[in-house]
CSV table of C-alpha atoms and ligand atoms in Angstrom, one decimal:
chain,number,residue,atom,x,y,z
A,1,MET,CA,0.0,0.0,0.0
A,2,ALA,CA,1.3,3.4,-0.8
A,3,GLU,CA,2.2,5.6,2.1
A,4,GLY,CA,-0.6,7.7,3.5
A,5,GLU,CA,-3.3,5.7,1.8
A,6,ASN,CA,-4.9,4.8,5.1
A,7,LYS,CA,-4.7,8.1,6.8
A,8,LYS,CA,-7.8,9.8,8.1
A,9,ILE,CA,-8.8,13.0,6.3
A,10,ILE,CA,-9.0,16.4,7.9
A,11,TYR,CA,-10.7,19.4,6.4
A,12,SER,CA,-10.7,23.0,7.7
A,13,ALA,CA,-10.7,26.6,6.5
A,14,VAL,CA,-10.4,30.2,7.6
A,15,GLN,CA,-12.0,33.2,5.9
A,16,PRO,CA,-9.5,35.8,4.5
A,17,SER,CA,-11.3,38.6,6.3
A,18,GLY,CA,-8.1,40.1,7.7
A,19,ASN,CA,-6.3,40.1,10.9
A,20,LEU,CA,-6.3,36.8,12.8
A,21,THR,CA,-6.4,37.1,16.6
A,22,ILE,CA,-4.2,35.1,19.0
A,23,GLY,CA,-7.4,33.1,19.6
A,24,ASN,CA,-7.5,32.0,16.0
A,25,TYR,CA,-3.8,31.0,16.3
A,26,ALA,CA,-4.0,29.2,19.6
A,27,GLY,CA,-7.3,27.6,18.9
A,28,ALA,CA,-7.1,26.7,15.3
A,29,ILE,CA,-4.0,27.1,13.2
A,30,ARG,CA,-1.6,25.8,15.8
A,31,ASN,CA,-3.8,22.7,16.2
A,32,TRP,CA,-3.8,22.2,12.4
A,33,VAL,CA,0.0,22.2,12.5
A,34,ARG,CA,-0.1,19.2,14.9
A,35,LEU,CA,-2.8,17.4,12.9
A,36,GLN,CA,-0.7,17.6,9.6
A,37,GLU,CA,1.7,15.1,11.1
A,38,GLU,CA,-0.9,12.3,11.4
A,39,TYR,CA,-3.6,13.0,8.9
A,40,ASP,CA,-4.2,13.8,5.3
A,41,CYS,CA,-5.1,17.5,5.7
A,42,PHE,CA,-6.8,20.0,3.4
A,43,TYR,CA,-6.6,23.6,4.7
A,44,ALA,CA,-8.4,26.2,2.6
A,45,ILE,CA,-8.7,29.9,2.5
A,46,ALA,CA,-12.4,30.4,2.3
A,47,ASP,CA,-12.8,33.3,-0.1
A,48,LEU,CA,-16.1,32.1,-1.5
A,49,HIS,CA,-17.5,32.3,2.1
A,50,ALA,CA,-15.9,35.7,2.7
A,51,ILE,CA,-18.0,37.5,0.0
A,52,THR,CA,-21.2,36.7,1.8
A,53,VAL,CA,-20.5,39.9,3.6
A,54,ARG,CA,-19.3,43.0,1.6
A,55,GLN,CA,-15.6,43.0,0.9
A,56,GLU,CA,-13.4,45.5,-0.8
A,57,PRO,CA,-11.9,43.5,-3.8
A,58,GLU,CA,-8.3,44.8,-3.3
A,59,LYS,CA,-8.4,44.0,0.4
A,60,LEU,CA,-9.8,40.6,-0.1
A,61,ARG,CA,-7.0,39.8,-2.5
A,62,ARG,CA,-4.4,41.1,-0.1
A,63,HIS,CA,-5.9,39.3,2.9
A,64,THR,CA,-5.9,36.0,0.9
A,65,LEU,CA,-2.2,36.3,0.3
A,66,GLU,CA,-1.6,37.4,3.9
A,67,LEU,CA,-3.5,34.4,5.2
A,68,ALA,CA,-1.5,32.1,3.0
A,69,ALA,CA,1.7,33.6,4.4
A,70,THR,CA,0.4,33.2,7.9
A,71,TYR,CA,-0.5,29.6,7.4
A,72,LEU,CA,3.0,28.9,6.3
A,73,ALA,CA,4.7,31.1,8.9
A,74,CYS,CA,2.7,29.3,11.7
A,75,GLY,CA,4.2,26.0,10.5
A,76,LEU,CA,1.8,24.5,8.0
A,77,ASP,CA,4.0,22.5,5.6
A,78,PRO,CA,2.9,22.4,1.9
A,79,GLU,CA,4.6,19.0,1.6
A,80,LYS,CA,2.3,17.5,4.3
A,81,CYS,CA,-1.0,19.2,3.6
A,82,ALA,CA,-2.9,20.8,0.8
A,83,LEU,CA,-3.0,24.6,1.3
A,84,TYR,CA,-5.2,26.3,-1.2
A,85,VAL,CA,-7.7,29.0,-2.0
A,86,GLN,CA,-11.3,27.8,-2.2
A,87,SER,CA,-12.2,29.7,-5.4
A,88,HIS,CA,-9.3,28.0,-7.2
A,89,VAL,CA,-11.2,24.7,-7.0
A,90,PRO,CA,-14.5,24.9,-8.9
A,91,GLN,CA,-15.9,21.7,-7.3
A,92,HIS,CA,-16.8,23.6,-4.2
A,93,ALA,CA,-19.4,25.8,-5.9
A,94,GLU,CA,-20.6,22.9,-8.1
A,95,LEU,CA,-21.2,20.5,-5.2
A,96,CYS,CA,-22.8,23.3,-3.3
A,97,TRP,CA,-25.4,23.6,-6.0
A,98,VAL,CA,-26.4,20.0,-5.8
A,99,LEU,CA,-26.5,20.1,-2.0
A,100,ASN,CA,-28.7,23.1,-2.1
A,101,THR,CA,-31.4,20.9,-3.5
A,102,LEU,CA,-31.2,18.6,-0.4
A,103,THR,CA,-31.2,21.5,2.1
A,104,TYR,CA,-34.5,23.0,3.3
A,105,VAL,CA,-34.9,26.7,3.6
A,106,GLY,CA,-36.3,26.1,7.1
A,107,GLU,CA,-33.1,24.5,8.4
A,108,ALA,CA,-30.8,27.0,6.7
A,109,SER,CA,-32.7,29.9,8.1
A,110,ARG,CA,-32.6,28.4,11.6
A,111,MET,CA,-28.8,28.5,11.7
A,112,THR,CA,-27.6,30.6,14.6
A,113,GLN,CA,-24.8,32.3,12.6
A,114,PHE,CA,-27.3,33.2,9.8
A,115,LYS,CA,-29.5,34.8,12.3
A,116,ASP,CA,-26.7,36.7,14.0
A,117,LYS,CA,-25.2,37.9,10.7
A,118,SER,CA,-28.6,38.9,9.4
A,119,ALA,CA,-29.0,41.1,12.4
A,120,LYS,CA,-25.5,42.5,12.0
A,121,HIS,CA,-25.8,43.1,8.2
A,122,ALA,CA,-29.5,43.9,8.0
A,123,ASP,CA,-28.9,45.8,4.8
A,124,ASN,CA,-27.3,42.9,3.1
A,125,ILE,CA,-29.2,39.6,3.9
A,126,ASN,CA,-28.2,38.0,0.6
A,127,MET,CA,-28.8,34.4,-0.6
A,128,GLY,CA,-25.1,33.6,-0.1
A,129,LEU,CA,-25.4,34.4,3.6
A,130,MET,CA,-28.1,31.8,4.0
A,131,ASP,CA,-26.3,29.3,1.7
A,132,TYR,CA,-23.0,29.7,3.7
A,133,PRO,CA,-23.4,26.4,5.7
A,134,VAL,CA,-24.3,24.5,2.5
A,135,LEU,CA,-21.1,25.7,0.9
A,136,MET,CA,-19.3,24.6,4.0
A,137,ALA,CA,-20.9,21.2,3.7
A,138,ALA,CA,-19.7,21.0,0.1
A,139,ASP,CA,-16.2,21.9,1.3
A,140,ILE,CA,-16.1,19.1,3.8
A,141,LEU,CA,-18.0,16.4,1.9
A,142,LEU,CA,-16.0,16.8,-1.3
A,143,TYR,CA,-12.8,15.5,0.4
A,144,LEU,CA,-14.7,12.7,2.3
A,145,ALA,CA,-13.3,14.3,5.5
A,146,ASP,CA,-13.4,12.2,8.6
A,147,CYS,CA,-12.8,15.1,11.0
A,148,VAL,CA,-13.4,18.9,10.9
A,149,PRO,CA,-11.5,20.9,13.4
A,150,VAL,CA,-13.6,24.0,14.2
A,151,GLY,CA,-14.5,26.4,17.0
A,152,VAL,CA,-17.7,25.8,18.9
A,153,ASP,CA,-19.4,28.6,16.8
A,154,GLN,CA,-19.1,26.3,13.7
A,155,LYS,CA,-20.3,23.1,15.3
A,156,GLN,CA,-23.9,23.6,14.1
A,157,HIS,CA,-22.6,24.0,10.5
A,158,VAL,CA,-20.7,20.7,10.7
A,159,GLU,CA,-23.9,19.1,12.1
A,160,LEU,CA,-25.8,20.3,9.1
A,161,ALA,CA,-23.1,18.9,6.8
A,162,ARG,CA,-23.6,15.5,8.6
A,163,ASP,CA,-27.4,15.7,8.0
A,164,ILE,CA,-27.0,16.6,4.4
A,165,ALA,CA,-24.5,13.7,3.9
A,166,ILE,CA,-26.8,11.2,5.5
A,167,ARG,CA,-29.8,12.5,3.5
A,168,PHE,CA,-27.8,12.3,0.2
A,169,ASN,CA,-26.6,8.8,1.0
A,170,ASN,CA,-30.2,7.6,1.9
A,171,ARG,CA,-31.6,9.0,-1.3
A,172,TYR,CA,-28.9,8.1,-3.8
A,173,GLY,CA,-26.8,5.4,-2.1
A,174,GLU,CA,-23.6,5.5,-0.1
A,175,THR,CA,-21.5,8.4,-1.4
A,176,PHE,CA,-20.3,10.7,1.4
A,177,ARG,CA,-18.5,10.0,4.6
A,178,VAL,CA,-20.3,11.5,7.6
A,179,PRO,CA,-17.8,13.9,9.2
A,180,GLU,CA,-17.2,14.5,12.9
A,181,PRO,CA,-16.6,17.9,14.3
A,182,LEU,CA,-13.3,18.1,16.2
A,183,ILE,CA,-14.0,20.8,18.8
A,184,ARG,CA,-10.7,22.1,20.0
A,185,ARG,CA,-10.1,22.2,23.8
A,186,ASP,CA,-7.1,24.4,24.4
A,187,GLY,CA,-7.2,27.9,23.2
A,188,ALA,CA,-10.8,27.6,22.3
A,189,SER,CA,-11.7,29.7,25.2
A,190,ILE,CA,-9.6,32.8,24.6
A,191,ARG,CA,-11.9,35.7,25.6
A,192,SER,CA,-11.9,39.4,25.1
A,193,LEU,CA,-9.3,41.3,27.2
A,194,GLN,CA,-11.9,44.0,27.9
A,195,ASP,CA,-15.0,41.8,28.5
A,196,PRO,CA,-14.2,38.2,29.3
A,197,ALA,CA,-17.9,37.3,28.9
A,198,LYS,CA,-17.3,37.6,25.1
A,199,LYS,CA,-15.1,35.5,22.9
A,200,MET,CA,-12.0,37.4,21.6
A,201,SER,CA,-13.2,38.6,18.2
A,202,LYS,CA,-11.4,40.4,15.4
A,203,SER,CA,-14.4,42.5,14.8
A,204,ASP,CA,-14.7,43.8,18.4
A,205,GLU,CA,-15.3,47.6,18.5
A,206,ASN,CA,-13.0,48.0,21.4
A,207,PRO,CA,-9.5,48.2,20.0
A,208,ASN,CA,-8.0,46.7,23.2
A,209,ALA,CA,-10.3,43.7,23.3
A,210,ALA,CA,-8.3,41.5,20.8
A,211,VAL,CA,-4.6,40.9,20.3
A,212,PHE,CA,-3.8,40.3,16.6
A,213,LEU,CA,-1.2,38.1,15.2
A,214,SER,CA,0.2,41.2,13.4
A,215,ASP,CA,0.4,43.4,16.6
A,216,ASP,CA,3.9,44.6,17.4
A,217,ARG,CA,5.5,44.0,20.8
A,218,ASP,CA,4.6,47.4,22.2
A,219,THR,CA,0.9,47.0,21.2
A,220,VAL,CA,0.8,43.5,22.6
A,221,LEU,CA,2.2,44.7,25.9
A,222,ARG,CA,-0.1,47.7,26.0
A,223,LYS,CA,-3.2,45.6,25.4
A,224,PHE,CA,-2.3,43.1,28.1
A,225,ARG,CA,-1.5,46.0,30.5
A,226,ARG,CA,-5.0,47.3,30.0
A,227,ALA,CA,-6.7,43.9,30.3
A,228,VAL,CA,-9.5,43.8,32.9
A,229,THR,CA,-8.9,41.7,36.0
A,230,ASP,CA,-10.6,42.2,39.4
A,231,SER,CA,-10.0,43.8,42.7
A,232,GLU,CA,-8.7,40.8,44.5
A,233,ASN,CA,-5.1,40.6,43.5
A,234,SER,CA,-4.9,36.8,43.6
A,235,ILE,CA,-3.8,34.9,40.5
A,236,ARG,CA,-5.9,31.8,40.2
A,237,ALA,CA,-8.4,30.5,37.7
A,238,SER,CA,-12.0,30.5,38.9
A,239,GLU,CA,-15.5,31.3,37.5
A,240,GLU,CA,-15.7,34.4,39.7
A,241,LYS,CA,-12.5,35.6,38.2
A,242,PRO,CA,-13.1,35.6,34.4
A,243,GLY,CA,-10.5,38.2,33.5
A,244,VAL,CA,-7.6,36.5,35.5
A,245,SER,CA,-8.7,33.1,34.3
A,246,ASN,CA,-8.6,34.3,30.7
A,247,LEU,CA,-5.1,35.7,31.2
A,248,LEU,CA,-4.0,32.4,32.8
A,249,SER,CA,-5.3,30.4,29.9
A,250,ILE,CA,-3.6,32.7,27.3
A,251,TYR,CA,-0.4,32.3,29.3
A,252,SER,CA,-0.7,28.6,29.4
A,253,ALA,CA,-1.5,28.3,25.7
A,254,PHE,CA,1.6,30.5,24.8
A,255,ALA,CA,4.0,29.2,27.4
A,256,GLY,CA,3.1,25.6,26.7
A,257,CYS,CA,2.1,24.7,30.3
A,258,THR,CA,-1.1,23.9,32.1
A,259,VAL,CA,-3.2,26.5,33.9
A,260,GLU,CA,-2.3,24.9,37.2
A,261,GLU,CA,1.4,25.3,36.4
A,262,ALA,CA,0.8,28.9,35.4
A,263,GLU,CA,-1.0,29.5,38.7
A,264,LYS,CA,2.1,28.2,40.6
A,265,THR,CA,4.4,30.4,38.5
A,266,PHE,CA,2.5,33.5,39.5
A,267,GLU,CA,1.6,32.7,43.0
A,268,GLY,CA,1.9,35.7,45.3
A,269,ARG,CA,2.8,38.1,42.5
A,270,GLY,CA,0.9,41.2,41.6
A,271,TYR,CA,-1.4,41.8,38.6
A,272,GLY,CA,0.9,44.3,37.0
A,273,GLU,CA,3.8,41.9,36.9
A,274,PHE,CA,1.5,39.0,35.8
A,275,LYS,CA,0.0,41.0,32.9
A,276,LEU,CA,3.5,42.0,31.7
A,277,ALA,CA,4.6,38.4,31.8
A,278,VAL,CA,1.6,37.3,29.8
A,279,GLY,CA,2.2,40.0,27.2
A,280,GLU,CA,5.9,39.2,26.9
A,281,THR,CA,5.2,35.5,26.5
A,282,VAL,CA,2.7,36.2,23.7
A,283,ALA,CA,5.0,38.7,22.0
A,284,ASP,CA,7.9,36.2,22.0
A,285,VAL,CA,5.8,33.6,20.2
A,286,LEU,CA,4.5,36.1,17.7
A,287,ALA,CA,7.8,37.7,16.8
A,288,PRO,CA,9.3,34.9,14.7
A,289,ILE,CA,5.9,34.2,13.0
A,290,GLN,CA,5.7,37.9,12.0
A,291,ALA,CA,9.2,37.9,10.6
A,292,GLU,CA,8.5,34.8,8.6
A,293,GLN,CA,5.2,36.1,7.3
A,294,LYS,CA,6.9,39.3,6.2
A,295,ARG,CA,9.6,37.4,4.4
A,296,LEU,CA,7.0,35.2,2.6
A,297,LEU,CA,4.9,38.2,1.6
A,298,SER,CA,7.9,39.6,-0.2
A,299,ASP,CA,8.1,36.5,-2.3
A,300,ARG,CA,4.8,36.4,-4.2
A,301,ARG,CA,6.0,34.0,-6.8
A,302,TYR,CA,6.7,31.4,-4.1
A,303,LEU,CA,3.3,31.9,-2.4
A,304,THR,CA,1.6,31.6,-5.8
A,305,GLU,CA,3.4,28.4,-6.5
A,306,ILE,CA,2.4,26.9,-3.1
A,307,LEU,CA,-1.2,27.8,-3.6
A,308,LYS,CA,-1.2,26.4,-7.1
A,309,GLY,CA,0.2,23.1,-5.9
A,310,GLY,CA,-2.4,23.0,-3.1
A,311,ALA,CA,-5.2,23.7,-5.5
A,312,GLU,CA,-4.0,20.9,-7.9
A,313,ARG,CA,-4.1,18.4,-5.1
A,314,ALA,CA,-7.5,19.6,-3.9
A,315,TYR,CA,-8.8,19.5,-7.5
A,316,LYS,CA,-7.7,15.9,-8.0
A,317,ALA,CA,-9.1,14.7,-4.7
A,318,SER,CA,-12.5,16.4,-5.1
A,319,ARG,CA,-13.1,15.7,-8.8
A,320,LYS,CA,-13.7,12.1,-8.1
A,321,THR,CA,-16.4,12.9,-5.5
A,322,LEU,CA,-18.1,15.4,-7.8
A,323,SER,CA,-18.3,13.1,-10.7
A,324,LYS,CA,-19.7,10.3,-8.5
A,325,VAL,CA,-22.3,12.8,-7.3
A,326,TYR,CA,-23.2,13.9,-10.8
A,327,ARG,CA,-23.6,10.2,-11.8
A,328,LYS,CA,-25.8,9.4,-8.8
A,329,VAL,CA,-28.2,12.3,-9.3
A,330,GLY,CA,-28.6,11.3,-12.9
A,331,PHE,CA,-26.6,13.8,-14.9
A,332,PHE,CA,-25.7,12.5,-18.3
A,333,GLN,CA,-21.9,12.2,-18.6
A,334,GLY,CA,-21.5,10.7,-22.0
A,335,GLU,CA,-21.7,7.1,-23.2
B,1,LIG,N1,-17.0,29.0,8.3
B,1,LIG,C1,-15.7,28.8,8.8
B,1,LIG,C2,-15.3,29.9,9.8
B,1,LIG,O1,-15.6,31.0,9.5
B,1,LIG,C3,-14.6,28.6,7.7
B,1,LIG,C4,-14.9,27.5,6.9
B,1,LIG,C5,-15.3,27.5,5.6
B,1,LIG,C6,-14.8,26.1,7.3
B,1,LIG,N2,-15.5,26.2,5.1
B,1,LIG,C7,-15.1,25.3,6.1
B,1,LIG,C8,-14.4,25.5,8.5
B,1,LIG,C9,-15.1,23.9,6.2
B,1,LIG,C10,-14.4,24.1,8.5
B,1,LIG,C11,-14.8,23.3,7.4
B,1,LIG,O2,-14.6,29.7,10.8
């Protein structure tokens, strides 16, 4: 048997909507880097998804290249996984069309993210926004993925992909593998530095709420200095101390230790010193990634080649599934 033939398949993607946060890094991309060692991984830049909200074309293009450079700078290895841009592989949109006919308007309009985004972009509730999870199902099902690493906010979409896969298989015969969501544990819980009741989000209005992968050292230190804590001055994780708990989990994610170990490290120290240490630890991890991203962005030819190679692999893998689907639904494909 050829090497790798029996490996399980992983699929995931991030939208090129600019500026990843340290939550995206610790919760998603870093985990992908570990997974590429054991699995057959497809990691996409979901530009088709991105245009479901308004994008400036030049920015979208720039963010796509930046995200590719970030993927590589974080340690994704194009030899080990397929890194590609979703719109480079036409099968995604093609399978989405077929899956649309197996998805009910009722179930699509009940998706939490659709409702949230409809409220947020009330002047642009377009068909693509509602179709978003069906396109995501197409992404996943095309590669017969076994596992889909996502944040909790995307779990409902993976469940819809499962329902659609089962429905297709029941109607047309065994075709798709039913994927499992892989909900990440560590890093999944990085919260806003200004309001730990909320997830750290790149679109937060408060500029001090999120730390971006692109933030320079001074900015990182300043944001952590301003992070909310409490009036107790004791460094331990507990539900009544959401600010301190969040800082402890960020520290543990970036220092590579457990929260208990982090508590021991900072026992008896003051909040000022603690926040500085968290900031420095994060900044130290980001510095080499930023340097590598910058280097890669100055070599567009190389980035283009990597993405081209990734798209070729994705194209080959997904073409088989799509032609099987076309045959099963009854499309004439020649004698
Ligand atoms: N919707 C995902 C997000 O915003 C990105 C995404 C697109 C994705 N297609 C996917 C994630 C397929 C997992 C699998 O986070």
